[in-house]
Structures are given as structure tokens and as C-alpha cells.
XYZ file of C-alpha atoms in Angstrom:
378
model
C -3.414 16.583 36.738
C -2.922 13.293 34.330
C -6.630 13.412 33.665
C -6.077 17.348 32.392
C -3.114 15.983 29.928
C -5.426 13.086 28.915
C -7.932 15.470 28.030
C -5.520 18.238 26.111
C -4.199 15.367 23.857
C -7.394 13.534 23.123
C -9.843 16.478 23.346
C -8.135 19.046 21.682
C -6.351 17.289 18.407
C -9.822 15.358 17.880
C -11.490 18.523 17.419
C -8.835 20.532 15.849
C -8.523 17.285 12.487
C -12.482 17.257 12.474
C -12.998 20.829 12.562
C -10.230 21.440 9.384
C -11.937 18.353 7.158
C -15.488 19.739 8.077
C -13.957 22.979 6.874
C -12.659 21.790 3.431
C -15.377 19.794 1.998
C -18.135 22.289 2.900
C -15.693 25.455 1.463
C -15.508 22.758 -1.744
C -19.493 23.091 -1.539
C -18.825 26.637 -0.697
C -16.185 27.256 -3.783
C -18.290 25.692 -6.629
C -21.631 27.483 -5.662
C -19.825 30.898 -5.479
C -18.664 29.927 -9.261
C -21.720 28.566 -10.171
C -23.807 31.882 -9.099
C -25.203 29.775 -6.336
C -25.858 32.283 -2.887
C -24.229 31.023 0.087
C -26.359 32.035 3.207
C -24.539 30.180 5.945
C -21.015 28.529 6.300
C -21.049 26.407 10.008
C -18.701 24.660 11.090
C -21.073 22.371 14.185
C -24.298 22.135 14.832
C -26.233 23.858 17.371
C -26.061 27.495 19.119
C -23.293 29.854 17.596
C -20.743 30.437 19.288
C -18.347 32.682 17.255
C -19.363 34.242 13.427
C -19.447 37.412 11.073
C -21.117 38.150 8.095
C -19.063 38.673 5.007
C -19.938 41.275 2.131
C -21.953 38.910 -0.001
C -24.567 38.441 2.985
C -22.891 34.548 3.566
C -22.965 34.442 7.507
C -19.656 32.141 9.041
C -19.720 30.360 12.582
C -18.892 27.946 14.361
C -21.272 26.111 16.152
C -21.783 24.454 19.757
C -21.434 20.709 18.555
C -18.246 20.211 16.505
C -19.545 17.096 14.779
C -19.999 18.446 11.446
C -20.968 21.193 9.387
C -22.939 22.759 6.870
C -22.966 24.862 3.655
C -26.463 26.671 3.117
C -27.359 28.064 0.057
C -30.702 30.193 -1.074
C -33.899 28.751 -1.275
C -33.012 25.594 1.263
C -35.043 25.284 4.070
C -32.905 23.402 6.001
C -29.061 22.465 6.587
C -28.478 19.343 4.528
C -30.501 20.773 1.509
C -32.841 17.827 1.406
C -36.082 20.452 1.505
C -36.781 23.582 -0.179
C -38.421 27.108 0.464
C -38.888 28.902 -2.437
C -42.091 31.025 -1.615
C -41.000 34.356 -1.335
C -38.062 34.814 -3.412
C -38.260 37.650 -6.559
C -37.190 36.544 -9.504
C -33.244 38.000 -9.419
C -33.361 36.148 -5.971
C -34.478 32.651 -7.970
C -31.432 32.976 -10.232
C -29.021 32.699 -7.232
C -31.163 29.965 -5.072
C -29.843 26.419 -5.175
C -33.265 24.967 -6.448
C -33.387 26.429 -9.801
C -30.169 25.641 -10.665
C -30.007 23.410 -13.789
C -29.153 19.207 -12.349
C -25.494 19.840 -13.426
C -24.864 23.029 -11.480
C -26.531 20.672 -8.054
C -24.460 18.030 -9.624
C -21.195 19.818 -9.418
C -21.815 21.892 -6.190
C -22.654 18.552 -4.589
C -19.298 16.442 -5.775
C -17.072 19.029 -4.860
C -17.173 18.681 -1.026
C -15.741 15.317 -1.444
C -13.554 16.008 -4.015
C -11.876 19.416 -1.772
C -11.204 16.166 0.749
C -9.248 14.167 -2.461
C -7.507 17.462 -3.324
C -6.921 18.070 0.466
C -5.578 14.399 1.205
C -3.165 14.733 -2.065
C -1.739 17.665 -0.768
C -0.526 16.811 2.915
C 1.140 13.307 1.375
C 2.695 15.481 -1.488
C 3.731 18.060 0.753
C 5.561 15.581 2.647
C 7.359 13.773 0.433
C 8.297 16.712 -1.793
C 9.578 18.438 1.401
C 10.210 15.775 4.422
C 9.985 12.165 2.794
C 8.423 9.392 1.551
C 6.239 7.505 4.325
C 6.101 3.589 5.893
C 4.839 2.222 8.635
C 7.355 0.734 11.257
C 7.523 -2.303 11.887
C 5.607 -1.977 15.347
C 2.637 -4.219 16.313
C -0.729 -2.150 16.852
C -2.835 -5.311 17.373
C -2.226 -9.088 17.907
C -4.666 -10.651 16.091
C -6.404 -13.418 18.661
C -5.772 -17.408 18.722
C -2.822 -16.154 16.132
C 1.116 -17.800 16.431
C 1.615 -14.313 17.465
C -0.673 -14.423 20.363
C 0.168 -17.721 21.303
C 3.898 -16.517 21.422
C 3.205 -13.544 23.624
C 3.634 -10.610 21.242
C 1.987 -7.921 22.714
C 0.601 -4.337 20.970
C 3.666 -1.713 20.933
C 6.304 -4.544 20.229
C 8.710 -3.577 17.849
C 10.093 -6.696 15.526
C 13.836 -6.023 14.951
C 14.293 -9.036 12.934
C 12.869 -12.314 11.773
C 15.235 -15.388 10.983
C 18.761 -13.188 11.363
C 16.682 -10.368 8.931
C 16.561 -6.702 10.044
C 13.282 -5.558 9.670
C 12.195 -1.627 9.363
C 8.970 -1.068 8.414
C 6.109 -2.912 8.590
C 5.476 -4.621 4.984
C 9.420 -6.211 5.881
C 7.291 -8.671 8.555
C 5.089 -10.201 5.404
C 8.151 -10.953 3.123
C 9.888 -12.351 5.821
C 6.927 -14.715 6.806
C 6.580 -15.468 2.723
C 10.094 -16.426 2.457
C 10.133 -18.707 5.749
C 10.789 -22.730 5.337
C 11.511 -23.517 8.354
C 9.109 -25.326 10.571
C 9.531 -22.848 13.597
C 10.206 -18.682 12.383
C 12.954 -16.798 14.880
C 11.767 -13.346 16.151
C 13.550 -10.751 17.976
C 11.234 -8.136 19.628
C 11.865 -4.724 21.431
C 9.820 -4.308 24.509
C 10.315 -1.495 26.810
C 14.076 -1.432 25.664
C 14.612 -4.682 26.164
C 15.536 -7.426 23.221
C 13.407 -10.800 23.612
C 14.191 -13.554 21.840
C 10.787 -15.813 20.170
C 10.589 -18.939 18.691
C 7.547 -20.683 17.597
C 5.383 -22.222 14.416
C 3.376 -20.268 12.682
C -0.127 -20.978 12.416
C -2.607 -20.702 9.292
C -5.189 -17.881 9.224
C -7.958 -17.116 6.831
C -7.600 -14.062 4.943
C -8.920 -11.961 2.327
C -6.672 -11.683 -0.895
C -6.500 -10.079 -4.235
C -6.446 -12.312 -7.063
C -6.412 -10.858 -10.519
C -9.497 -8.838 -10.485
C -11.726 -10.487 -7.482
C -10.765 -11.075 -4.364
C -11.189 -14.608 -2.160
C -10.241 -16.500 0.941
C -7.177 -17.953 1.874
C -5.524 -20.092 4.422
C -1.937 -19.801 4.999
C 0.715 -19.655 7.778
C 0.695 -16.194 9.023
C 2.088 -14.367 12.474
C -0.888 -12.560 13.366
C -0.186 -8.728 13.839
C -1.578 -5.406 12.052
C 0.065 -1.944 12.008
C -0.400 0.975 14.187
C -2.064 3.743 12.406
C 1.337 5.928 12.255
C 4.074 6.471 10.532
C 7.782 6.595 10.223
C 9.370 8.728 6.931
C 11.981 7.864 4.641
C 14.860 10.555 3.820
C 14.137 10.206 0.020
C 12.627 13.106 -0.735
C 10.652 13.263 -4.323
C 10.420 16.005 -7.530
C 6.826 18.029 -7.056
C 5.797 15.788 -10.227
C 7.353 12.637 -8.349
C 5.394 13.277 -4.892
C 2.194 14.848 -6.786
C 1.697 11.538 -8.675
C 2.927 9.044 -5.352
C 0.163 10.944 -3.187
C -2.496 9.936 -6.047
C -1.366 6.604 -6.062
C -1.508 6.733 -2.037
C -5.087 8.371 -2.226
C -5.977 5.907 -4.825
C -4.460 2.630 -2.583
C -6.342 3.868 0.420
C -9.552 4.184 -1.825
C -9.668 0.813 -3.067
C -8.851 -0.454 0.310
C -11.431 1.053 1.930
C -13.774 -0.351 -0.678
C -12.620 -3.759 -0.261
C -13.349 -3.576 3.327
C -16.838 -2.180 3.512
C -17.546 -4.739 0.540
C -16.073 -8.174 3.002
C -18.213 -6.340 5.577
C -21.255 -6.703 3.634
C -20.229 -10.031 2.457
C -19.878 -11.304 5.696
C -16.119 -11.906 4.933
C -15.207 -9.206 7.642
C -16.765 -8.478 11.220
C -18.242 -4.935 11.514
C -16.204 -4.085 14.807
C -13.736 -2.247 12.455
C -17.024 0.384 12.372
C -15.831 3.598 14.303
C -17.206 6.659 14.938
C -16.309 10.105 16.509
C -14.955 8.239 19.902
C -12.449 6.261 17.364
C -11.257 9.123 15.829
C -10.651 11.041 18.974
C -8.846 7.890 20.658
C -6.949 7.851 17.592
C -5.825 11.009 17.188
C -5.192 11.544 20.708
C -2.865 8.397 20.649
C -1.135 9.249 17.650
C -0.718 13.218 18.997
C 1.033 11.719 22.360
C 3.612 8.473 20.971
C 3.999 9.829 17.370
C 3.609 13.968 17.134
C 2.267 16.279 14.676
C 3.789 14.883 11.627
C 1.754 11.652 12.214
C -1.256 13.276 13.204
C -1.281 15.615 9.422
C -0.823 12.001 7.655
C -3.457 10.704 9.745
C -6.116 13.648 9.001
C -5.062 12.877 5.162
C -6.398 9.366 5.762
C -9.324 10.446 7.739
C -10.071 12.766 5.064
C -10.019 10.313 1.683
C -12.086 8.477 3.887
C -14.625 11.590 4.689
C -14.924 12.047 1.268
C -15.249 8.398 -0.266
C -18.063 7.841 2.503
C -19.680 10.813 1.184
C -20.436 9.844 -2.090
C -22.244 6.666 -1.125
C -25.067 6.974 -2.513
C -27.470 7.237 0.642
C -29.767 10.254 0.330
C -28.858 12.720 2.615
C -25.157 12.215 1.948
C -23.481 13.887 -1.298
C -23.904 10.548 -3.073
C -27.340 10.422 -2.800
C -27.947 13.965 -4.181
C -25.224 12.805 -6.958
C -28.002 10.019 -7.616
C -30.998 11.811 -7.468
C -29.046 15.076 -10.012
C -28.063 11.904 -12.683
C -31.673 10.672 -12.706
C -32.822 14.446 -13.187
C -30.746 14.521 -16.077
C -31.315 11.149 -17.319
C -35.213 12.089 -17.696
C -35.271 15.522 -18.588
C -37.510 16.995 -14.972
C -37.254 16.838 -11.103
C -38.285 14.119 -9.364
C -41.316 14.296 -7.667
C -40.762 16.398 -4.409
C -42.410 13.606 -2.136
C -40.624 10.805 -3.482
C -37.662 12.900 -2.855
C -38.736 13.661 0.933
C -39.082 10.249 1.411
C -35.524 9.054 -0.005
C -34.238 11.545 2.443
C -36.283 10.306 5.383
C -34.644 6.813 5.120
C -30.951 8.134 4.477
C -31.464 9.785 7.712
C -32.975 6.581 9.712
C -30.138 4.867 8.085
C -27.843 7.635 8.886
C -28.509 7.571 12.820
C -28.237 3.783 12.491
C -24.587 3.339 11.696
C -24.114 6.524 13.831
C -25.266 4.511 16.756
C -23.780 1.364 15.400
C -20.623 3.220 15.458
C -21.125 4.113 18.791
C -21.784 1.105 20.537
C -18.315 -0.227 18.652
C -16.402 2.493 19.993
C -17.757 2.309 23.028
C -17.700 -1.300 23.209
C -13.658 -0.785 22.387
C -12.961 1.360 24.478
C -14.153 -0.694 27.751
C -12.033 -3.702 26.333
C -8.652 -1.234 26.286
C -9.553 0.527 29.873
C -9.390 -3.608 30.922
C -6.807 -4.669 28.885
């Protein structure tokens, strides 16, 4: 009967958060080409057989699909799903006026950012609706990962530990831990953990580690005397509940933070400053949201999808063909020169997004799989 649970609270939340961001960055598609003039043949949320759909009074046909792993917004005149190819053969001429591929570069230009931005708008609403009505957010100070050869690890802090205090300091959320480390000046640091209900008592040196930090307007390495623990990927909430200005502006500035971060990391990936097992795909985000749905509840899991979704639509505008960004790209040069590109140079762009596409897909993979063997044994 465990295994049923285990499959309710990973299965069901996984595809429940994928199924709503799929659903609001193709209706931003969907939105923008309905004001735009642009027909809207098919709205899908998965790929594959149909399982469940209607056709509205405009002639825009809405399913969902077999494979919840995506979606697509169709519009007149493509020939396929990711409107990378056109057919344009036997429209009339009042039918050309409402198909995608006469519409001026800035119409494709507009349609195509505003899947990504419906995920911005959609991300700045859950954080604003939750400090305007519940509070503003942290993260407790709770261990998610013990980074190895560490003073943490060497100490025997484990993942779930919650640090109640550092050198006779309470500590409640997770950004307390860094201060505290900062401030030590002692040549051993004092920890009390909670484990299981239990208070342990720790004390050890801390131990330098090379990190990645922000200085000025570049980032570079460091070595400095560290613990050696990250966050869990929930959250705990404040009872200081903002103005609708207040918590409207704090979620942009929360959007923005988890932006730039997000940035910064693919960039130390390509660097070489970072590994590339931080690369997750869909088995991450079902792990994920399963855990979070189970030890943290549903609050968690919204502030989690508003995460997931900044991050949906940032890695949508990277400018890979196939993806939003790469359209972007190709609309700008359009304008830039004054004509469309030349159709085969265009079906080539698109043949390598997709190669490069299934590449980090099954890069992904083989990380998520690869982590997921190394928690079973843990």
C-alpha cells in the first residue's frame, strides 16, 4: 500500500505543477495571437493521442494529450507543433490574414515572448499573493544537502538536520547559518542540531571551501572557512504580511533574484566553475515536488511551481531555435534586414535546436537518474 502513497504524492503533484505552467505560457502564446488576429487551431496540453478536448466557437480545438511533458499552441498556416515549418498552400486570402506566417516580424515577435513572459507574470503573482495575504517567505534553517569532504560532513551533519543555534545564537532561517559562520573567531564553531527530536551537541573547525562570489559587477573564486550545507528547496513564512504595492514590488525583486541566479549558474556551468550534476529534468521535478507535497504541504509546493516557473520561462528565451528565444532571434534579424530569412537556413537552425534539444533532455536524464540511484542507496 506504501508504494500506492509513494505514487499519489510523487505522481500526481508532478503532473498537476507541470500541467498548470504548460498551461500558462502556451495561453500567453494563446492570449497575444488572439489580440494580434493570429488563428489559434489547437491548444494541447501533452503530446501524443488525445485524451480529453472540445472545440470552442472560434474553431481553436483544446486537449489534453497522452504525454504530459509539454504542450503546444498551434496557430494557422504551421505545419507542425513548435511552428518551426510552414504550410501555406491552400489558404484564401482572408485565411492568410489570420495565419501566423504572414504576420509582420513584430506580431511573431510578440506572440513568441509572451509564453515566457505569462510564466514572469504567473511567478509574480503566487509570491505576491502570499505575502499580501499569508507572509513574507525564508527558508529554515534545515540542511537539504551536506556538501562532501566539508567541516559539516566531517562533523556528521546529515540532510534534514535542523541547526538551532551556532555559538549560543538562535538560528531561524537559513541565511542566519552564513552570518553566524562570518562572524565566527573562534578556532572551533559550536553547533546545536535537531535530529529526530533530539538536541546534539557539535563541535569542530571549520574548513575552507572554494566558492563562487559576487564582487562588484563579476563574479570569482574564493576560499574561505565555510560549514558545508545548502537549503532544502522549501519554505517557512514570516507573519509580516505586506501592502499589494509592498508584496507586488518584493515578488519582482524575488523573480528578479531567482533570475540572476539562475544565470550565474548556467554561466559557472559553462565556465567550468560549476559541475553539471545540478542539470535536472522531468524525474527532478517530480522527486521534488513529490518531496516537498509530503514534509512541507501545498503552500510549499505553490512557491515551488513559482520557482519552477521563472525558471520555465528564463530557459525559454535562450536563444536555441526551437525554443521561444530562438524564434525571438530569428524575428530581430527579420526586422533588422527588412525580409525573411531564407526558409532553408531557417530549417536548418531548427534541426540543430532540436539535436541540441534531445541532448540536454537526455543529459538531464542520465543526472536524474544517476541521482536518484545514489538516494535509493543512501
Amino acid at each position: 500500500m506504501s508504494w500506492l502513497i509513494d505514487t499519489i504524492y510523487y505522481i500526481v503533484p508532478f503532473i498537476i505543477v507541470l500541467g498548470v505552467l504548460v498551461f500558462v505560457h502556451e495561453f500567453g502564446h494563446y492570449l497575444m495571437a488572439k489580440i494580434s488576429g493570429v488563428k489559434v487551431e489547437a491548444f494541447s496540453i501533452g503530446f501524443g493521442k488525445q485524451l480529453w478536448g472540445f472545440t470552442d466557437k472560434s474553431g481553436t480545438k483544446w486537449k489534453i494529450s497522452a504525454i504530459p511533458l509539454g504542450g503546444y499552441c498551434q496557430f494557422l498556416g504551421d505545419a507542425d507543433a513548435s511552428s518551426s515549418t510552414s504550410e501555406v498552400k491552400d489558404l484564401t486570402e482572408e485565411e492568410k490574414r489570420m495565419a501566423f506566417p504572414f504576420q509582420p516580424p513584430i506580431k511573431k515577435l510578440l506572440i513568441s515572448i509572451a509564453g515566457p513572459a505569462a510564466n514572469y507574470i504567473f511567478a509574480i503573482a503566487i509570491f505576491a499573493s502570499v505575502l499580501f495575504f499569508i507572509g513574507k517567505i525564508e527558508f529554515p534553517a534545515v540542511v537539504g544537502e551536506v556538501i562532501p569532504n566539508s567541516a559539516a560532513e566531517k562533523a556528521g551533519i546529515m540532510a534534514k538536520d535542523k541547526i538551532v543555534s551556532i555559538n549560543g545564537h538562535k538560528i531561524e532561517y537559513f541565511g542566519d547559518i552564513a552570518k553566524e559562520v562570518e562572524l565566527n573567531t573562534n578556532k572551533e564553531i559550536y553547533i546545536e542540531i535537531e535530529r529526530n527530536g533530539n538536541i546534539i551537541e557539535k563541535s569542530f573547525p571549520l574548513q575552507p571551501l572554494s566558492v563562487t562570489a559576487l564582487t562588484g559587477e563579476r563574479s570569482e573564486k574564493q576560499t574561505r572557512p565555510m560549514l558545508g550545507v545548502k537549503s532544502i528547496n522549501t519554505f517557512d513564512v514570516k507573519s509580516i504580511q505586506l501592502g499589494f504595492g509592498e508584496a507586488i514590488i518584493d515578488a519582482s525583486k524575488q523573480v528578479w533574484d531567482i533570475t540572476i541566479v539562475t544565470l550565474r549558474g548556467v554561466g559557472q556551468m559553462i565556465t567550468g566553475k560549476r559541475g553539471s550534476e545540478d542539470v535536472g529534468g522531468v524525474l527532478r521535478i517530480a522527486e521534488m515536488s513529490g518531496d516537498i507535497t509530503k514534509e512541507q504541504g501545498v503552500l510549499s509546493l505553490f512557491l515551488f511551481m513559482a520557482m519552477l516557473s521563472v525558471n520555465l520561462g528564463l530557459i525559454n528565451l535562450f536563444p536555441i531555435p526551437l525554443l521561444d528565444g530562438g524564434h525571438v532571434v530569428i524575428y530581430l534579424l527579420e526586422m533588422t534586414f527588412g525580409k525573411e530569412l531564407n526558409q532553408k537556413l531557417k530549417d536548418g537552425l531548427f534541426k540543430v535546436g532540436f539535436a541540441l534539444l534531445i541532448a540536454l533532455m537526455v543529459f538531464a536524464t542520465w543526472n536524474d537518474i544517476v541521482h536518484l540511484v545514489q538516494r535509493w542507496f543512501a
